[in-house]
């Protein structure tokens, strides 16, 4: 198996892009990534996207984007794994290059949420990620399922609702230094406490905003990366794990087994442990998921994820900085693109290009992308040049 | 369908607004951001007209999205080079 490097990154600002279509967003990110890599073309394009069919009435988007980007003829496939679709596309790109099938691959995550007719349509589309027969059928949205988890967590570990505010405050503080973020401004605990409820105890400030956006990376074999560009970052690990879609089917709903398995496989591949990771792009679609992911990956003991945040250990200068460019909460959550945004942000950090948000001395970065409430969990570990 | 999707395509739908590539001269309809022939990014607006050849003409018999039947449609063969 060959070493795989990331040699180019690109992203659009996350937000409501009423004037841009899905294909235009993808083109903007891909052009930036190819230009960053010093390439005009690639052998293949893998697109991470969850909701193009449901929201835009458009499937078959990989060929659509390849053609629109002037890459007609190349191999192009869409990958869908709910909110972890972008990370799944990277996984496919990684396998293609590592396995020797492709030499240059573009991975693009893209989502166009504002083509949904209403926010109710968008929420219903997102609920496709959970068990249709046993969860959605009863009217349970993704927010509602997270509310069940958060309520139980509060009961089990004696945590108050306001304790979760540390995640939100940290994400927004970091987004203020990211020009691509949807909400680049700090928020206070008071703002968190006054936020309207979506599904008690999950409020608007526990929940990442659905948005439009695209992010892209260019991959090539490690031994060919040096001659192409200066800022190469190695993919030290790429791992996927699964769990039941429905939370009632899990041995312990407060333990994300998929996140645990995915992280363990990644640590094993990279030959490292959680203590070696310098920063962690966590899937903070909801504050409770950020806490559970930190615990499953070994950054906090069971029931201590929220405490870790309260103690400031997740800040840029803390023991394990998370959401270093704003995370899903404040950079924004363009669903199927989110997993690639995390990777772009890790590359910025590991190249030393994160500006005021730079994690000093960052050498190993980890990203974890989660589909649904944990049915698919994809972990990547990247290593600085 | 959501209004912004119509709005984004209004120029090509209502005034046949396409583009011409400044590098290779290819005429493009609908407009794109990259020329599919030469990958040039520099494209200029170009107005097509309706004095062009009807390519296939057909009548749709199977309703897809409640558009009403029978519905007659065609492709138009725009000249793509001078």
mmCIF file of C-alpha atoms in Angstrom, chain A residues 20 23 26-27 52 58 82 102 108 112 115 121 146 151 172 177 196 257 325-326 357 359:
data_model
loop_
_atom_site.group_PDB
_atom_site.id
_atom_site.type_symbol
_atom_site.label_atom_id
_atom_site.label_comp_id
_atom_site.label_asym_id
_atom_site.label_seq_id
_atom_site.Cartn_x
_atom_site.Cartn_y
_atom_site.Cartn_z
ATOM 1 C CA UNK A 20 -24.834 29.841 -6.535
ATOM 2 C CA UNK A 23 -22.249 22.688 -9.277
ATOM 3 C CA UNK A 26 -18.191 22.513 -6.087
ATOM 4 C CA UNK A 27 -16.289 24.151 -8.953
ATOM 5 C CA UNK A 52 -28.686 16.644 -3.609
ATOM 6 C CA UNK A 58 -30.535 16.274 -8.595
ATOM 7 C CA UNK A 82 -25.243 10.756 5.642
ATOM 8 C CA UNK A 102 -5.017 6.497 -9.266
ATOM 9 C CA UNK A 108 -14.943 17.358 -3.099
ATOM 10 C CA UNK A 112 -26.656 22.969 -1.246
ATOM 11 C CA UNK A 115 -32.548 24.905 -2.365
ATOM 12 C CA UNK A 121 -38.029 20.297 4.311
ATOM 13 C CA UNK A 146 -29.880 14.235 20.216
ATOM 14 C CA UNK A 151 -31.234 14.532 28.548
ATOM 15 C CA UNK A 172 -17.611 30.731 17.941
ATOM 16 C CA UNK A 177 -10.524 33.997 13.063
ATOM 17 C CA UNK A 196 -34.725 29.194 21.572
ATOM 18 C CA UNK A 257 -19.224 2.524 19.703
ATOM 19 C CA UNK A 325 -11.649 27.019 12.789
ATOM 20 C CA UNK A 326 -15.162 27.136 14.261
ATOM 21 C CA UNK A 357 -6.100 30.266 15.146
ATOM 22 C CA UNK A 359 -2.278 25.599 17.176
#
